[in-house]
Short mmCIF file of C-alpha atoms in Angstrom, two decimals:
data_model
loop_
_atom_site.label_atom_id
_atom_site.label_comp_id
_atom_site.label_asym_id
_atom_site.label_seq_id
_atom_site.Cartn_x
_atom_site.Cartn_y
_atom_site.Cartn_z
CA MET A 5 0.13 0.01 0.06
CA LYS A 6 2.99 2.39 0.75
CA MET A 7 3.95 2.28 -3.08
CA ILE A 8 0.42 3.24 -4.00
CA GLU A 9 0.45 6.13 -1.51
CA ASP A 10 3.90 7.29 -2.57
CA TYR A 11 2.55 7.28 -6.33
CA LEU A 12 -0.46 9.35 -5.36
CA LYS A 13 1.78 11.96 -3.51
CA GLU A 14 4.28 12.18 -6.20
CA LYS A 15 1.37 12.69 -8.80
CA ARG A 16 -0.63 14.91 -6.70
CA ASN A 17 0.07 18.26 -8.59
CA VAL A 18 -0.44 16.60 -11.81
CA HIS A 19 -3.73 15.04 -10.81
CA LEU A 20 -4.92 18.26 -9.35
CA GLU A 21 -4.32 19.97 -12.72
CA GLU A 22 -6.46 17.38 -14.36
CA LEU A 23 -9.17 17.86 -12.05
CA PHE A 24 -8.93 21.60 -12.72
CA SER A 25 -9.64 20.92 -16.13
CA PHE A 26 -12.45 18.47 -15.19
CA LEU A 27 -14.04 21.31 -13.06
CA SER A 28 -13.80 23.80 -15.81
CA LEU A 29 -16.31 22.03 -18.07
CA GLU A 30 -19.71 23.83 -17.56
CA SER A 31 -21.65 20.51 -17.60
CA ILE A 32 -24.90 22.11 -16.25
CA SER A 33 -27.80 19.55 -16.88
CA ALA A 34 -30.63 21.82 -15.99
CA LEU A 35 -29.88 24.33 -18.88
CA PRO A 36 -30.30 23.26 -22.42
CA GLU A 37 -27.67 25.70 -23.75
CA HIS A 38 -25.13 23.36 -21.88
CA LYS A 39 -25.69 20.40 -24.32
CA GLU A 40 -22.28 20.71 -25.96
CA ASP A 41 -20.58 20.98 -22.60
CA ILE A 42 -22.24 17.91 -21.25
CA GLN A 43 -21.11 16.11 -24.34
CA LYS A 44 -17.38 17.43 -24.06
CA THR A 45 -17.56 16.32 -20.43
CA ALA A 46 -18.41 12.81 -21.30
CA GLU A 47 -15.64 12.70 -23.85
CA TRP A 48 -13.30 14.05 -21.26
CA LEU A 49 -14.28 11.13 -18.83
CA VAL A 50 -13.78 8.60 -21.44
CA GLN A 51 -10.15 9.73 -22.00
CA ALA A 52 -9.50 10.05 -18.20
CA LEU A 53 -10.79 6.51 -17.59
CA THR A 54 -8.72 5.04 -20.49
CA ASN A 55 -5.75 6.86 -19.35
CA ALA A 56 -6.15 5.42 -15.84
CA GLY A 57 -5.83 2.12 -17.32
CA LEU A 58 -9.50 0.94 -17.55
CA GLU A 59 -10.88 -0.81 -20.57
CA ASN A 60 -13.89 -0.40 -22.85
CA ALA A 61 -14.38 3.19 -22.00
CA SER A 62 -17.38 4.27 -23.96
CA ILE A 63 -20.15 6.70 -24.10
CA TYR A 64 -23.76 5.34 -24.24
CA GLN A 65 -26.21 7.80 -25.70
CA THR A 66 -29.54 7.80 -23.92
CA LYS A 67 -32.88 9.77 -24.65
CA GLY A 68 -31.23 12.42 -22.27
CA ASN A 69 -27.58 13.06 -21.42
CA PRO A 70 -25.00 10.18 -22.18
CA VAL A 71 -23.83 7.73 -19.76
CA VAL A 72 -20.11 7.00 -19.45
CA TYR A 73 -19.10 3.46 -18.81
CA ALA A 74 -15.60 1.55 -18.37
CA ASP A 75 -14.60 -1.34 -16.75
CA TRP A 76 -11.44 -3.61 -15.63
CA LEU A 77 -12.47 -7.32 -14.94
CA HIS A 78 -9.29 -9.42 -14.71
CA ALA A 79 -9.47 -10.15 -11.07
CA GLU A 80 -10.55 -13.74 -11.18
CA GLY A 81 -12.58 -15.00 -8.48
CA LYS A 82 -12.97 -11.69 -6.83
CA PRO A 83 -16.13 -9.35 -6.55
CA THR A 84 -17.07 -6.93 -9.08
CA VAL A 85 -17.94 -3.45 -8.08
CA LEU A 86 -19.97 -1.01 -9.85
CA VAL A 87 -18.81 2.65 -9.08
CA TYR A 88 -21.61 5.17 -9.86
CA GLY A 89 -21.27 8.84 -9.89
CA HIS A 90 -22.36 11.79 -11.95
CA TYR A 91 -20.62 14.53 -13.97
CA ASP A 92 -23.43 17.00 -14.25
CA VAL A 93 -23.46 20.01 -11.88
CA GLN A 94 -26.01 22.55 -10.74
CA PRO A 95 -26.54 25.89 -12.13
CA VAL A 96 -24.21 28.56 -10.69
CA ASP A 97 -26.81 31.30 -9.85
CA PRO A 98 -26.49 33.87 -8.41
CA LEU A 99 -23.17 34.51 -9.93
CA GLU A 100 -22.51 37.63 -8.00
CA LEU A 101 -22.02 35.68 -4.64
CA TRP A 102 -19.14 33.54 -5.90
CA ASP A 103 -15.71 34.92 -4.76
CA THR A 104 -14.01 33.49 -7.79
CA PRO A 105 -15.57 32.38 -11.29
CA PRO A 106 -17.35 29.03 -10.53
CA PHE A 107 -15.61 27.27 -13.56
CA SER A 108 -12.39 28.52 -12.98
CA PRO A 109 -10.94 26.30 -9.96
CA GLU A 110 -8.79 27.87 -7.56
CA ILE A 111 -7.25 26.67 -4.19
CA ARG A 112 -7.62 28.66 -1.10
CA ASP A 113 -6.76 27.56 2.44
CA GLU A 114 -6.41 23.99 1.25
CA LYS A 115 -9.90 24.04 -0.30
CA LEU A 116 -10.58 23.52 -3.91
CA TYR A 117 -13.35 26.01 -5.15
CA ALA A 118 -15.31 25.32 -8.23
CA ARG A 119 -18.85 24.24 -9.18
CA GLY A 120 -18.85 20.47 -8.73
CA ALA A 121 -15.75 20.15 -6.74
CA SER A 122 -17.71 18.30 -3.88
CA ASP A 123 -20.79 17.36 -5.77
CA ASP A 124 -19.77 15.05 -7.51
CA LYS A 125 -16.82 15.79 -9.96
CA GLY A 126 -14.22 15.61 -7.18
CA GLN A 127 -15.38 12.59 -5.66
CA VAL A 128 -15.64 10.86 -9.08
CA PHE A 129 -12.29 11.85 -10.04
CA MET A 130 -10.74 10.31 -6.72
CA HIS A 131 -12.15 6.98 -7.71
CA ILE A 132 -10.60 7.19 -11.06
CA LYS A 133 -7.21 8.02 -9.83
CA ALA A 134 -7.37 5.44 -6.93
CA ILE A 135 -7.83 2.90 -9.86
CA GLU A 136 -4.86 4.55 -11.78
CA GLY A 137 -2.63 4.42 -8.62
CA ILE A 138 -3.29 0.83 -7.89
CA LEU A 139 -2.65 -0.25 -11.51
CA GLN A 140 0.54 1.88 -11.86
CA THR A 141 2.10 0.35 -8.97
CA ASN A 142 0.60 -3.19 -8.61
CA GLY A 143 -0.08 -3.78 -12.33
CA SER A 144 -3.56 -5.26 -11.44
CA LEU A 145 -6.53 -4.55 -9.34
CA PRO A 146 -7.52 -6.59 -6.13
CA VAL A 147 -11.27 -6.52 -7.54
CA ASN A 148 -13.02 -6.28 -10.71
CA ILE A 149 -14.30 -2.59 -11.46
CA LYS A 150 -16.93 -1.11 -13.60
CA PHE A 151 -17.82 2.54 -13.89
CA CYS A 152 -21.26 4.12 -14.45
CA ILE A 153 -20.99 7.92 -14.50
CA GLU A 154 -24.39 9.78 -15.68
CA GLY A 155 -25.08 13.45 -16.61
CA GLU A 156 -28.59 13.99 -15.30
CA GLU A 157 -28.26 13.32 -11.49
CA GLU A 158 -29.05 17.15 -10.82
CA VAL A 159 -32.27 16.94 -12.49
CA GLY A 160 -33.51 13.78 -11.15
CA SER A 161 -31.86 11.04 -13.36
CA PRO A 162 -35.02 10.69 -15.51
CA THR A 163 -33.36 8.44 -18.03
CA LEU A 164 -31.00 6.42 -16.01
CA PRO A 165 -33.45 3.81 -14.59
CA LEU A 166 -34.09 2.81 -18.11
CA PHE A 167 -30.63 2.64 -19.10
CA VAL A 168 -29.91 0.38 -15.93
CA GLU A 169 -33.02 -1.78 -16.94
CA GLU A 170 -31.82 -2.19 -20.58
CA ASN A 171 -28.18 -2.89 -19.36
CA LYS A 172 -28.51 -5.30 -16.47
CA GLU A 173 -25.83 -7.60 -17.79
CA LEU A 174 -23.36 -4.71 -18.63
CA LEU A 175 -23.68 -3.50 -15.24
CA GLY A 176 -23.99 -6.63 -13.50
CA ALA A 177 -21.79 -6.70 -10.21
CA ASP A 178 -21.78 -7.90 -6.58
CA VAL A 179 -21.84 -4.44 -4.84
CA ILE A 180 -22.53 -0.68 -5.82
CA VAL A 181 -20.38 2.11 -4.33
CA ILE A 182 -21.26 5.72 -4.59
CA SER A 183 -19.33 8.72 -3.33
CA ASP A 184 -21.93 11.31 -3.49
CA THR A 185 -22.44 11.75 0.01
CA GLY A 186 -20.70 13.37 3.06
CA MET A 187 -19.03 12.95 6.48
CA ILE A 188 -20.93 14.41 9.31
CA GLU A 189 -18.22 16.71 10.30
CA GLN A 190 -14.31 17.30 9.67
CA GLY A 191 -12.16 14.14 10.74
CA LYS A 192 -15.34 11.79 11.29
CA PRO A 193 -15.59 9.19 8.27
CA THR A 194 -19.01 8.35 7.66
CA ILE A 195 -21.01 5.61 6.03
CA CYS A 196 -24.64 6.17 5.25
CA TYR A 197 -26.46 2.69 4.87
CA GLY A 198 -29.82 3.72 4.26
CA LEU A 199 -32.07 6.51 2.72
CA ARG A 200 -35.56 7.60 3.20
CA GLY A 201 -38.05 7.23 0.33
CA LEU A 202 -40.44 9.99 -0.93
CA CYS A 203 -43.89 10.32 -2.04
CA GLY A 204 -46.11 13.53 -2.14
CA MET A 205 -49.13 15.29 -3.52
CA GLU A 206 -50.76 18.52 -3.98
CA ILE A 207 -54.48 18.79 -2.46
CA HIS A 208 -56.89 21.10 -4.13
CA VAL A 209 -60.06 22.26 -2.46
CA LYS A 210 -62.65 24.01 -4.47
CA GLY A 211 -65.55 25.83 -2.95
CA PRO A 212 -67.67 28.42 -4.86
CA ARG A 213 -67.42 29.14 -8.42
CA SER A 214 -65.40 32.42 -7.68
CA ASP A 215 -64.32 34.58 -4.74
CA LEU A 216 -67.28 35.75 -2.74
CA HIS A 217 -67.91 38.84 -0.59
CA SER A 218 -67.50 37.58 3.01
CA GLY A 219 -70.15 40.02 4.30
CA LEU A 220 -72.75 38.88 1.69
CA PHE A 221 -71.94 35.26 2.02
CA GLY A 222 -70.09 34.57 5.16
CA GLY A 223 -71.83 31.94 7.54
CA ALA A 224 -73.73 30.31 4.53
CA ILE A 225 -71.03 28.44 2.57
CA GLN A 226 -67.82 26.49 3.61
CA ASN A 227 -64.63 28.61 3.45
CA PRO A 228 -61.88 26.36 1.24
CA ILE A 229 -59.07 27.77 3.43
CA ALA A 230 -60.90 26.52 6.70
CA ALA A 231 -61.68 23.37 4.93
CA ILE A 232 -58.13 22.54 3.97
CA SER A 233 -56.83 23.57 7.26
CA GLY A 234 -58.90 21.24 9.03
CA LEU A 235 -58.04 18.39 6.55
CA LEU A 236 -54.23 19.26 7.11
CA ALA A 237 -54.74 19.31 10.80
CA SER A 238 -56.08 15.84 10.60
CA PHE A 239 -52.81 14.33 9.32
CA HIS A 240 -51.14 14.46 12.72
CA ASP A 241 -52.29 14.01 16.48
CA GLN A 242 -50.99 16.56 19.14
CA ASN A 243 -47.80 14.51 20.04
CA GLY A 244 -46.57 14.43 16.30
CA VAL A 245 -47.66 10.93 15.45
CA ILE A 246 -49.19 10.69 11.99
CA ALA A 247 -52.86 9.83 12.09
CA VAL A 248 -53.25 8.27 8.82
CA GLU A 249 -54.62 4.70 9.36
CA GLY A 250 -52.11 2.12 8.40
CA PHE A 251 -49.27 4.57 7.87
CA TYR A 252 -46.91 2.81 10.26
CA ASP A 253 -47.90 -0.86 9.48
CA ARG A 254 -44.78 -1.63 7.62
CA VAL A 255 -42.23 0.27 9.44
CA THR A 256 -39.53 -1.96 11.14
CA PRO A 257 -37.70 -1.17 14.52
CA LEU A 258 -34.10 -0.39 14.66
CA THR A 259 -31.76 -3.18 15.73
CA PRO A 260 -29.85 -2.92 18.76
CA ASP A 261 -26.61 -2.51 17.12
CA GLU A 262 -28.08 0.44 15.08
CA LYS A 263 -29.33 2.04 18.14
CA GLU A 264 -25.92 1.82 19.63
CA ALA A 265 -24.38 3.27 16.50
CA PHE A 266 -26.57 6.21 16.68
CA LYS A 267 -25.82 6.86 20.27
CA ALA A 268 -22.10 6.55 19.55
CA LEU A 269 -22.32 9.69 17.46
CA GLN A 270 -22.90 11.88 20.46
CA ILE A 271 -25.01 14.17 18.42
CA SER A 272 -26.88 16.40 21.00
CA ASP A 273 -30.38 18.03 20.60
CA ASP A 274 -28.91 21.55 20.93
CA THR A 275 -26.75 21.02 17.67
CA PHE A 276 -30.09 20.70 15.62
CA ILE A 277 -31.54 23.58 17.62
CA GLU A 278 -28.43 25.70 16.74
CA GLN A 279 -28.66 24.63 13.07
CA THR A 280 -32.46 25.31 12.57
CA GLY A 281 -33.11 28.43 14.90
CA SER A 282 -36.15 26.76 16.20
CA PRO A 283 -37.01 27.53 19.84
CA THR A 284 -37.22 23.82 20.38
CA LEU A 285 -37.46 20.48 18.81
CA PHE A 286 -40.55 18.72 18.10
CA GLY A 287 -41.48 15.39 16.49
CA GLU A 288 -43.09 11.91 16.75
CA GLU A 289 -43.30 11.00 20.37
CA GLY A 290 -41.28 8.04 21.72
CA PHE A 291 -38.35 8.63 19.54
CA SER A 292 -34.95 10.42 19.62
CA THR A 293 -34.11 13.17 17.25
CA LEU A 294 -31.76 10.97 15.11
CA GLU A 295 -34.52 8.26 14.85
CA ARG A 296 -37.09 10.91 13.85
CA LEU A 297 -34.54 12.39 11.14
CA TRP A 298 -33.24 9.06 9.47
CA VAL A 299 -35.47 5.90 10.48
CA ARG A 300 -39.06 7.24 11.06
CA PRO A 301 -41.32 8.24 8.36
CA THR A 302 -42.68 11.62 7.96
CA LEU A 303 -45.53 13.73 6.69
CA GLU A 304 -44.83 17.36 6.11
CA ILE A 305 -46.73 20.19 4.78
CA ASN A 306 -44.52 22.04 2.31
CA GLY A 307 -46.90 24.82 1.16
CA ILE A 308 -50.32 26.35 1.41
CA LYS A 309 -52.09 28.68 -0.92
CA GLY A 310 -55.47 30.38 -1.11
CA GLY A 311 -57.19 33.71 -0.57
CA PHE A 312 -56.04 37.39 -0.58
CA GLN A 313 -52.18 37.61 -0.29
CA GLY A 314 -51.70 41.36 -0.73
CA THR A 315 -51.22 44.04 1.70
CA GLY A 316 -54.23 45.12 3.75
CA VAL A 317 -57.52 43.31 3.96
CA LYS A 318 -59.89 42.08 1.21
CA THR A 319 -62.76 40.61 2.76
CA VAL A 320 -63.52 37.59 0.51
CA ILE A 321 -64.31 33.95 0.90
CA PRO A 322 -61.80 32.46 -1.67
CA SER A 323 -62.93 30.27 -4.34
CA GLU A 324 -60.21 27.43 -3.73
CA ALA A 325 -57.31 26.50 -1.70
CA SER A 326 -54.33 24.11 -2.21
CA ALA A 327 -51.60 22.68 0.13
CA LYS A 328 -48.52 20.52 -0.91
CA ILE A 329 -47.56 17.64 1.28
CA THR A 330 -44.77 15.21 0.96
CA CYS A 331 -43.79 11.92 3.00
CA ARG A 332 -40.30 10.64 3.81
CA LEU A 333 -40.60 6.79 3.80
CA VAL A 334 -38.59 4.22 5.69
CA PRO A 335 -37.57 0.65 4.21
CA ALA A 336 -40.57 -1.62 3.71
CA GLN A 337 -42.88 1.22 3.08
CA ASP A 338 -44.08 1.28 -0.38
CA PRO A 339 -44.77 4.71 -1.89
CA GLU A 340 -47.82 3.46 -3.97
CA GLU A 341 -49.24 2.08 -0.92
CA ILE A 342 -48.71 5.22 1.13
CA VAL A 343 -50.32 7.40 -1.65
CA ALA A 344 -53.48 5.07 -1.50
CA LEU A 345 -53.73 5.37 2.31
CA LEU A 346 -53.27 9.08 2.09
CA GLU A 347 -56.03 9.35 -0.64
CA LYS A 348 -58.46 7.09 1.59
CA HIS A 349 -57.77 9.40 4.63
CA ILE A 350 -58.62 12.52 2.53
CA GLU A 351 -61.68 10.99 1.33
CA ALA A 352 -62.71 10.00 5.06
CA HIS A 353 -61.87 13.57 6.32
CA LYS A 354 -63.25 15.45 3.41
CA PRO A 355 -64.93 18.68 4.69
CA LYS A 356 -68.38 19.35 3.77
CA GLY A 357 -69.27 21.95 1.17
CA VAL A 358 -66.25 21.58 -1.02
CA ASP A 359 -64.89 19.42 -3.73
CA VAL A 360 -61.31 17.89 -2.92
CA THR A 361 -59.03 16.53 -5.63
CA VAL A 362 -55.34 15.41 -5.51
CA GLN A 363 -52.44 15.53 -7.85
CA LEU A 364 -49.66 13.24 -7.26
CA PHE A 365 -45.88 14.13 -7.28
CA ASP A 366 -42.85 11.79 -8.31
CA LYS A 367 -42.14 8.90 -5.98
CA GLY A 368 -38.87 7.23 -4.72
CA THR A 369 -38.39 3.97 -2.66
CA PRO A 370 -36.61 3.89 0.39
CA PHE A 371 -33.47 1.57 0.59
CA VAL A 372 -31.17 0.05 3.24
CA THR A 373 -28.00 -2.15 3.01
CA PRO A 374 -27.98 -4.16 6.30
CA PHE A 375 -25.80 -2.35 8.83
CA ASP A 376 -23.67 -5.58 9.28
CA HIS A 377 -22.84 -6.49 5.61
CA LYS A 378 -19.62 -7.28 4.87
CA ALA A 379 -19.27 -4.62 2.14
CA ILE A 380 -20.43 -2.02 4.54
CA GLN A 381 -18.05 -3.26 7.40
CA ALA A 382 -15.24 -3.50 5.03
CA ALA A 383 -15.64 0.22 3.97
CA GLY A 384 -15.43 1.09 7.75
CA LYS A 385 -12.41 -0.66 8.19
CA ALA A 386 -10.85 1.26 5.14
CA TYR A 387 -12.10 4.54 6.63
CA GLU A 388 -10.50 3.64 10.04
CA THR A 389 -7.14 2.68 8.57
CA VAL A 390 -6.67 6.15 7.05
CA TYR A 391 -8.60 8.62 9.19
CA LYS A 392 -7.39 6.75 12.63
CA VAL A 393 -10.78 7.07 14.30
CA PRO A 394 -13.92 4.90 14.44
CA THR A 395 -16.24 5.25 11.49
CA SER A 396 -19.81 6.53 11.99
CA TYR A 397 -22.46 4.71 10.67
CA THR A 398 -25.61 6.77 9.60
CA ARG A 399 -28.90 6.56 7.87
CA GLY A 400 -30.04 9.69 5.69
CA GLY A 401 -33.07 11.56 6.21
CA GLY A 402 -33.25 12.60 2.56
CA SER A 403 -33.92 10.69 -0.73
CA ILE A 404 -31.76 9.79 -3.82
CA PRO A 405 -34.18 8.09 -6.06
CA ILE A 406 -31.52 6.66 -8.23
CA VAL A 407 -29.93 4.67 -5.26
CA ALA A 408 -33.43 3.19 -4.92
CA ALA A 409 -33.55 2.25 -8.55
CA PHE A 410 -30.24 0.62 -8.20
CA ASP A 411 -31.36 -1.57 -5.49
CA GLN A 412 -34.50 -2.58 -6.96
CA ILE A 413 -33.35 -3.21 -10.46
CA LEU A 414 -30.06 -4.74 -9.74
CA ASN A 415 -30.71 -6.29 -6.42
CA LEU A 416 -27.35 -5.41 -4.87
CA PRO A 417 -26.16 -3.96 -1.70
CA VAL A 418 -25.08 -0.12 -1.82
CA VAL A 419 -22.26 1.43 -0.13
CA LEU A 420 -22.45 5.20 0.29
CA MET A 421 -18.97 6.28 1.33
CA GLY A 422 -18.57 9.94 0.68
CA PHE A 423 -15.91 12.53 1.39
CA GLY A 424 -17.74 16.01 1.32
CA LEU A 425 -18.67 18.16 4.37
CA PRO A 426 -21.83 19.64 5.20
CA ASP A 427 -20.38 23.11 4.98
CA GLU A 428 -18.94 22.63 1.46
CA ASN A 429 -21.75 24.84 -0.35
CA PHE A 430 -22.77 22.13 -2.90
CA HIS A 431 -25.74 23.65 -4.79
CA ALA A 432 -24.69 27.06 -3.58
CA PRO A 433 -22.13 29.79 -4.41
CA ASN A 434 -18.62 28.95 -3.51
CA GLU A 435 -19.05 25.30 -3.59
CA HIS A 436 -15.59 23.82 -2.46
CA PHE A 437 -13.94 20.65 -1.47
CA HIS A 438 -11.50 19.99 1.37
CA LEU A 439 -8.14 18.75 0.05
CA GLU A 440 -7.48 16.80 3.35
CA ASN A 441 -10.37 14.64 2.24
CA TYR A 442 -9.17 14.50 -1.29
CA ASP A 443 -6.00 13.08 -0.18
CA LYS A 444 -7.36 10.91 2.69
CA GLY A 445 -10.22 9.97 0.51
CA LEU A 446 -7.78 8.46 -2.21
CA GLN A 447 -6.09 6.44 0.38
CA THR A 448 -9.45 5.01 1.59
CA ILE A 449 -10.70 4.17 -1.64
CA CYS A 450 -7.47 2.23 -2.45
CA HIS A 451 -7.74 0.56 0.84
CA TYR A 452 -11.25 -0.39 0.47
CA TRP A 453 -10.56 -2.36 -2.82
CA PHE A 454 -8.15 -4.60 -0.86
CA GLU A 455 -10.35 -4.89 2.16
CA LEU A 456 -13.32 -5.95 -0.07
CA ALA A 457 -11.09 -8.52 -1.82
CA GLU A 458 -10.23 -10.04 1.56
CA VAL A 459 -13.50 -10.30 3.08
CA TRP A 460 -15.60 -11.31 -0.01
#
């Protein structure tokens, strides 16, 4: 391993220059005017993967942005790892808040500033250079490797699930590794082994044909804002428990080992009060804050609209009102089933005097790789070898739909081993990546491939 680490140190400046060229490509997937930049970035990756020693580096065209694939499959009898990442980035607005141009990479205070530095070009690049380092010093890899790098993650990966479905054999592997997540704080390596799923809807409440004078008609007809307020209030009891019948039926409890892992993080409630600015915390009774955030399902009201919104008073009974809600779901909960339960609840609690309709949003399935899976534990050991501290094991409160798609379509364990930090401004101006985690991350990835080969 020392030879590999020496190689990476020797080539550090050369590799950073290469990363600069990668980050300078304006691969913004949300803006159609960057289609050419997207293609150039895919071509850049094919060359970089080839130069690193990978084989069959190719661009696969899709109905959206291209997918880049490469492999090295000569480790007979060893596991095959599918490394997923994305080369597209978020838009840069507001541009005036950047201290330096977003596509002109710059190092300041041992941090690399550029759009995509942390999310996800920097982390994808580390995987490529880890492979290069091992091949240049060892001549072969301890495991078989496949890369799948897409260009639409920042717009929801609309075409990737179909690509995966149509290319199951090409992408077949024993484990999927994704470095598009982060560590809970500086110096604390973190593996996220589960993510919540997602479903949501917009509820529309329709009353009179048009807004009415509240003096002429008040007291004689149902007010849509009052109606939707009562409907929304029916979703929870006063202790934060979701009151939709059957909502919790498939929720599985944490294992004792998981509970201990959460306690070992030693994150106090004061931390979340400070982060949110809320006067106090509130949530489902009987569970810790981390459990509420990571392993309990939620139902949140994200927006409500209706009536007069201008300055002063306009005495009307509004014609309609609406609200948007989303649910974060935990493993074993089915988004389709939860939507059906919500619709049943809405029908049962439908206020008198109004019509109620719903419009569904996109859905994502939750996923979890067992906490004690050998691929997870090998990743934890690799982190600890490099960072010299115990690895933290967490679940994510958010949702990454493509992770669940990989889990469902390929039926493989997913290892989320990221190297970003919460304060690195991904999706915001002045995005950056700590070079300490770039250096240690390279070493960790290299250690991981050898650890995985030993335990599989």
